[in-house]
């Protein structure tokens, strides 16, 4: 397949994509950021707890 045909096919397929609305994009972004923050806090606390437990033994 030559590059021109490939790019034409890509253009056709991109027109079929269902893009999110601004409101949906905002919601998805907020959910993603909150999930990352929650995971960071959770793993930070787990790491702190394990470190403190190890410090008690050593």
mmCIF file of N, CA and C in Angstrom:
data_model
loop_
_atom_site.group_PDB
_atom_site.id
_atom_site.type_symbol
_atom_site.label_atom_id
_atom_site.label_comp_id
_atom_site.label_asym_id
_atom_site.label_seq_id
_atom_site.Cartn_x
_atom_site.Cartn_y
_atom_site.Cartn_z
ATOM 1 N N UNK A 1 0.856 -1.173 0.000
ATOM 2 C CA UNK A 1 0.000 0.000 0.000
ATOM 3 C C UNK A 1 0.907 1.243 0.000
ATOM 4 N N UNK A 2 0.614 2.148 -0.890
ATOM 5 C CA UNK A 2 1.446 3.347 -0.940
ATOM 6 C C UNK A 2 0.982 4.371 0.104
ATOM 7 N N UNK A 3 1.838 5.319 0.457
ATOM 8 C CA UNK A 3 1.526 6.275 1.524
ATOM 9 C C UNK A 3 0.284 7.129 1.252
ATOM 10 N N UNK A 4 0.025 7.480 0.013
ATOM 11 C CA UNK A 4 -1.134 8.318 -0.311
ATOM 12 C C UNK A 4 -2.428 7.556 -0.033
ATOM 13 N N UNK A 5 -2.483 6.314 -0.455
ATOM 14 C CA UNK A 5 -3.662 5.484 -0.197
ATOM 15 C C UNK A 5 -3.860 5.295 1.302
ATOM 16 N N UNK A 6 -2.765 5.062 1.992
ATOM 17 C CA UNK A 6 -2.833 4.892 3.444
ATOM 18 C C UNK A 6 -3.430 6.131 4.108
ATOM 19 N N UNK A 7 -2.943 7.297 3.756
ATOM 20 C CA UNK A 7 -3.440 8.543 4.356
ATOM 21 C C UNK A 7 -4.903 8.803 4.001
ATOM 22 N N UNK A 8 -5.317 8.445 2.812
ATOM 23 C CA UNK A 8 -6.725 8.587 2.438
ATOM 24 C C UNK A 8 -7.595 7.678 3.303
ATOM 25 N N UNK A 9 -7.125 6.445 3.524
ATOM 26 C CA UNK A 9 -7.876 5.506 4.373
ATOM 27 C C UNK A 9 -7.931 5.988 5.818
ATOM 28 N N UNK A 10 -6.837 6.559 6.283
ATOM 29 C CA UNK A 10 -6.819 7.103 7.636
ATOM 30 C C UNK A 10 -7.832 8.231 7.751
ATOM 31 N N UNK A 11 -7.884 9.087 6.756
ATOM 32 C CA UNK A 11 -8.830 10.206 6.759
ATOM 33 C C UNK A 11 -10.273 9.705 6.799
ATOM 34 N N UNK A 12 -10.585 8.678 6.015
ATOM 35 C CA UNK A 12 -11.937 8.101 6.019
ATOM 36 C C UNK A 12 -12.298 7.544 7.386
ATOM 37 N N UNK A 13 -11.359 6.812 7.994
ATOM 38 C CA UNK A 13 -11.620 6.205 9.289
ATOM 39 C C UNK A 13 -11.783 7.252 10.387
ATOM 40 N N UNK A 14 -11.006 8.325 10.327
ATOM 41 C CA UNK A 14 -11.100 9.380 11.338
ATOM 42 C C UNK A 14 -12.459 10.077 11.301
ATOM 43 N N UNK A 15 -13.100 10.109 10.143
ATOM 44 C CA UNK A 15 -14.433 10.706 10.037
ATOM 45 C C UNK A 15 -15.483 9.842 10.721
ATOM 46 N N UNK A 16 -15.192 8.557 10.912
ATOM 47 C CA UNK A 16 -16.135 7.641 11.559
ATOM 48 C C UNK A 16 -16.028 7.682 13.085
ATOM 49 N N UNK A 17 -14.983 8.317 13.605
ATOM 50 C CA UNK A 17 -14.739 8.338 15.043
ATOM 51 C C UNK A 17 -15.798 9.168 15.744
ATOM 52 N N UNK A 18 -16.283 8.666 16.869
ATOM 53 C CA UNK A 18 -17.241 9.402 17.693
ATOM 54 C C UNK A 18 -16.456 10.179 18.753
ATOM 55 N N UNK A 19 -16.320 11.491 18.556
ATOM 56 C CA UNK A 19 -15.542 12.308 19.469
ATOM 57 C C UNK A 19 -16.404 12.740 20.650
ATOM 58 N N UNK A 20 -15.842 12.813 21.858
ATOM 59 C CA UNK A 20 -16.624 13.242 23.023
ATOM 60 C C UNK A 20 -16.950 14.732 22.958
ATOM 61 N N UNK A 21 -18.065 15.081 23.591
ATOM 62 C CA UNK A 21 -18.419 16.500 23.686
ATOM 63 C C UNK A 21 -17.505 17.155 24.718
ATOM 64 N N UNK A 22 -17.563 18.454 24.789
ATOM 65 C CA UNK A 22 -16.744 19.172 25.770
ATOM 66 C C UNK A 22 -17.074 18.760 27.196
ATOM 67 N N UNK A 23 -18.364 18.580 27.470
ATOM 68 C CA UNK A 23 -18.798 18.193 28.816
ATOM 69 C C UNK A 23 -18.297 16.781 29.156
ATOM 70 N N UNK A 24 -18.390 15.862 28.205
ATOM 71 C CA UNK A 24 -17.901 14.499 28.431
ATOM 72 C C UNK A 24 -16.391 14.497 28.642
ATOM 73 N N UNK A 25 -15.685 15.276 27.841
ATOM 74 C CA UNK A 25 -14.234 15.346 27.961
ATOM 75 C C UNK A 25 -13.830 15.879 29.338
ATOM 76 N N UNK A 26 -14.551 16.880 29.825
ATOM 77 C CA UNK A 26 -14.285 17.443 31.151
ATOM 78 C C UNK A 26 -14.496 16.372 32.225
ATOM 79 N N UNK A 27 -15.603 15.642 32.130
ATOM 80 C CA UNK A 27 -15.886 14.584 33.109
ATOM 81 C C UNK A 27 -14.814 13.503 33.088
ATOM 82 N N UNK A 28 -14.451 13.055 31.919
ATOM 83 C CA UNK A 28 -13.435 12.007 31.798
ATOM 84 C C UNK A 28 -12.105 12.488 32.371
ATOM 85 N N UNK A 29 -11.769 13.755 32.128
ATOM 86 C CA UNK A 29 -10.523 14.306 32.643
ATOM 87 C C UNK A 29 -10.537 14.361 34.162
ATOM 88 N N UNK A 30 -11.653 14.816 34.743
ATOM 89 C CA UNK A 30 -11.766 14.892 36.201
ATOM 90 C C UNK A 30 -11.662 13.505 36.819
ATOM 91 N N UNK A 31 -12.356 12.532 36.250
ATOM 92 C CA UNK A 31 -12.303 11.165 36.771
ATOM 93 C C UNK A 31 -10.877 10.620 36.691
ATOM 94 N N UNK A 32 -10.197 10.862 35.598
ATOM 95 C CA UNK A 32 -8.826 10.382 35.434
ATOM 96 C C UNK A 32 -7.892 11.024 36.452
ATOM 97 N N UNK A 33 -7.969 12.328 36.613
ATOM 98 C CA UNK A 33 -7.096 13.027 37.557
ATOM 99 C C UNK A 33 -7.373 12.558 38.983
ATOM 100 N N UNK A 34 -8.644 12.439 39.358
ATOM 101 C CA UNK A 34 -8.978 11.985 40.713
ATOM 102 C C UNK A 34 -8.499 10.555 40.956
ATOM 103 N N UNK A 35 -8.603 9.706 39.960
ATOM 104 C CA UNK A 35 -8.133 8.332 40.096
ATOM 105 C C UNK A 35 -6.623 8.299 40.305
ATOM 106 N N UNK A 36 -5.897 9.093 39.546
ATOM 107 C CA UNK A 36 -4.439 9.143 39.691
ATOM 108 C C UNK A 36 -4.053 9.682 41.068
ATOM 109 N N UNK A 37 -4.739 10.731 41.532
ATOM 110 C CA UNK A 37 -4.444 11.298 42.850
ATOM 111 C C UNK A 37 -4.744 10.270 43.943
ATOM 112 N N UNK A 38 -5.885 9.588 43.848
ATOM 113 C CA UNK A 38 -6.237 8.570 44.829
ATOM 114 C C UNK A 38 -5.199 7.456 44.851
ATOM 115 N N UNK A 39 -4.780 6.979 43.690
ATOM 116 C CA UNK A 39 -3.787 5.908 43.612
ATOM 117 C C UNK A 39 -2.462 6.376 44.207
ATOM 118 N N UNK A 40 -2.050 7.594 43.930
ATOM 119 C CA UNK A 40 -0.790 8.119 44.460
ATOM 120 C C UNK A 40 -0.834 8.205 45.983
ATOM 121 N N UNK A 41 -1.937 8.707 46.521
ATOM 122 C CA UNK A 41 -2.080 8.802 47.975
ATOM 123 C C UNK A 41 -2.104 7.406 48.597
ATOM 124 N N UNK A 42 -2.867 6.498 48.007
ATOM 125 C CA UNK A 42 -2.972 5.138 48.531
ATOM 126 C C UNK A 42 -1.608 4.462 48.574
ATOM 127 N N UNK A 43 -0.884 4.472 47.448
ATOM 128 C CA UNK A 43 0.409 3.803 47.412
ATOM 129 C C UNK A 43 1.440 4.524 48.267
ATOM 130 N N UNK A 44 1.322 5.847 48.400
ATOM 131 C CA UNK A 44 2.210 6.580 49.306
ATOM 132 C C UNK A 44 2.000 6.163 50.750
ATOM 133 N N UNK A 45 0.741 6.013 51.152
ATOM 134 C CA UNK A 45 0.443 5.575 52.515
ATOM 135 C C UNK A 45 0.880 4.133 52.759
ATOM 136 N N UNK A 46 0.666 3.271 51.788
ATOM 137 C CA UNK A 46 1.115 1.878 51.915
ATOM 138 C C UNK A 46 2.634 1.845 52.050
ATOM 139 N N UNK A 47 3.339 2.617 51.239
ATOM 140 C CA UNK A 47 4.791 2.667 51.310
ATOM 141 C C UNK A 47 5.255 3.183 52.669
ATOM 142 N N UNK A 48 4.612 4.215 53.162
ATOM 143 C CA UNK A 48 4.955 4.770 54.470
ATOM 144 C C UNK A 48 4.716 3.735 55.565
ATOM 145 N N UNK A 49 3.591 3.045 55.488
ATOM 146 C CA UNK A 49 3.280 2.027 56.486
ATOM 147 C C UNK A 49 4.291 0.895 56.475
ATOM 148 N N UNK A 50 4.629 0.401 55.310
ATOM 149 C CA UNK A 50 5.609 -0.683 55.220
ATOM 150 C C UNK A 50 6.969 -0.206 55.718
ATOM 151 N N UNK A 51 7.345 1.013 55.387
ATOM 152 C CA UNK A 51 8.625 1.559 55.859
ATOM 153 C C UNK A 51 8.656 1.642 57.377
ATOM 154 N N UNK A 52 7.580 2.092 57.977
ATOM 155 C CA UNK A 52 7.528 2.196 59.443
ATOM 156 C C UNK A 52 7.579 0.823 60.097
ATOM 157 N N UNK A 53 6.890 -0.139 59.524
ATOM 158 C CA UNK A 53 6.920 -1.509 60.062
ATOM 159 C C UNK A 53 8.337 -2.074 59.978
ATOM 160 N N UNK A 54 9.005 -1.868 58.855
ATOM 161 C CA UNK A 54 10.376 -2.348 58.710
ATOM 162 C C UNK A 54 11.324 -1.646 59.665
ATOM 163 N N UNK A 55 11.097 -0.363 59.914
ATOM 164 C CA UNK A 55 11.945 0.383 60.856
ATOM 165 C C UNK A 55 11.791 -0.151 62.280
ATOM 166 N N UNK A 56 10.631 -0.668 62.624
ATOM 167 C CA UNK A 56 10.438 -1.258 63.950
ATOM 168 C C UNK A 56 11.278 -2.526 64.120
ATOM 169 N N UNK A 57 11.427 -3.292 63.066
ATOM 170 C CA UNK A 57 12.166 -4.553 63.159
ATOM 171 C C UNK A 57 13.674 -4.361 63.006
ATOM 172 N N UNK A 58 14.085 -3.378 62.254
ATOM 173 C CA UNK A 58 15.520 -3.211 62.000
ATOM 174 C C UNK A 58 15.981 -1.964 62.642
#
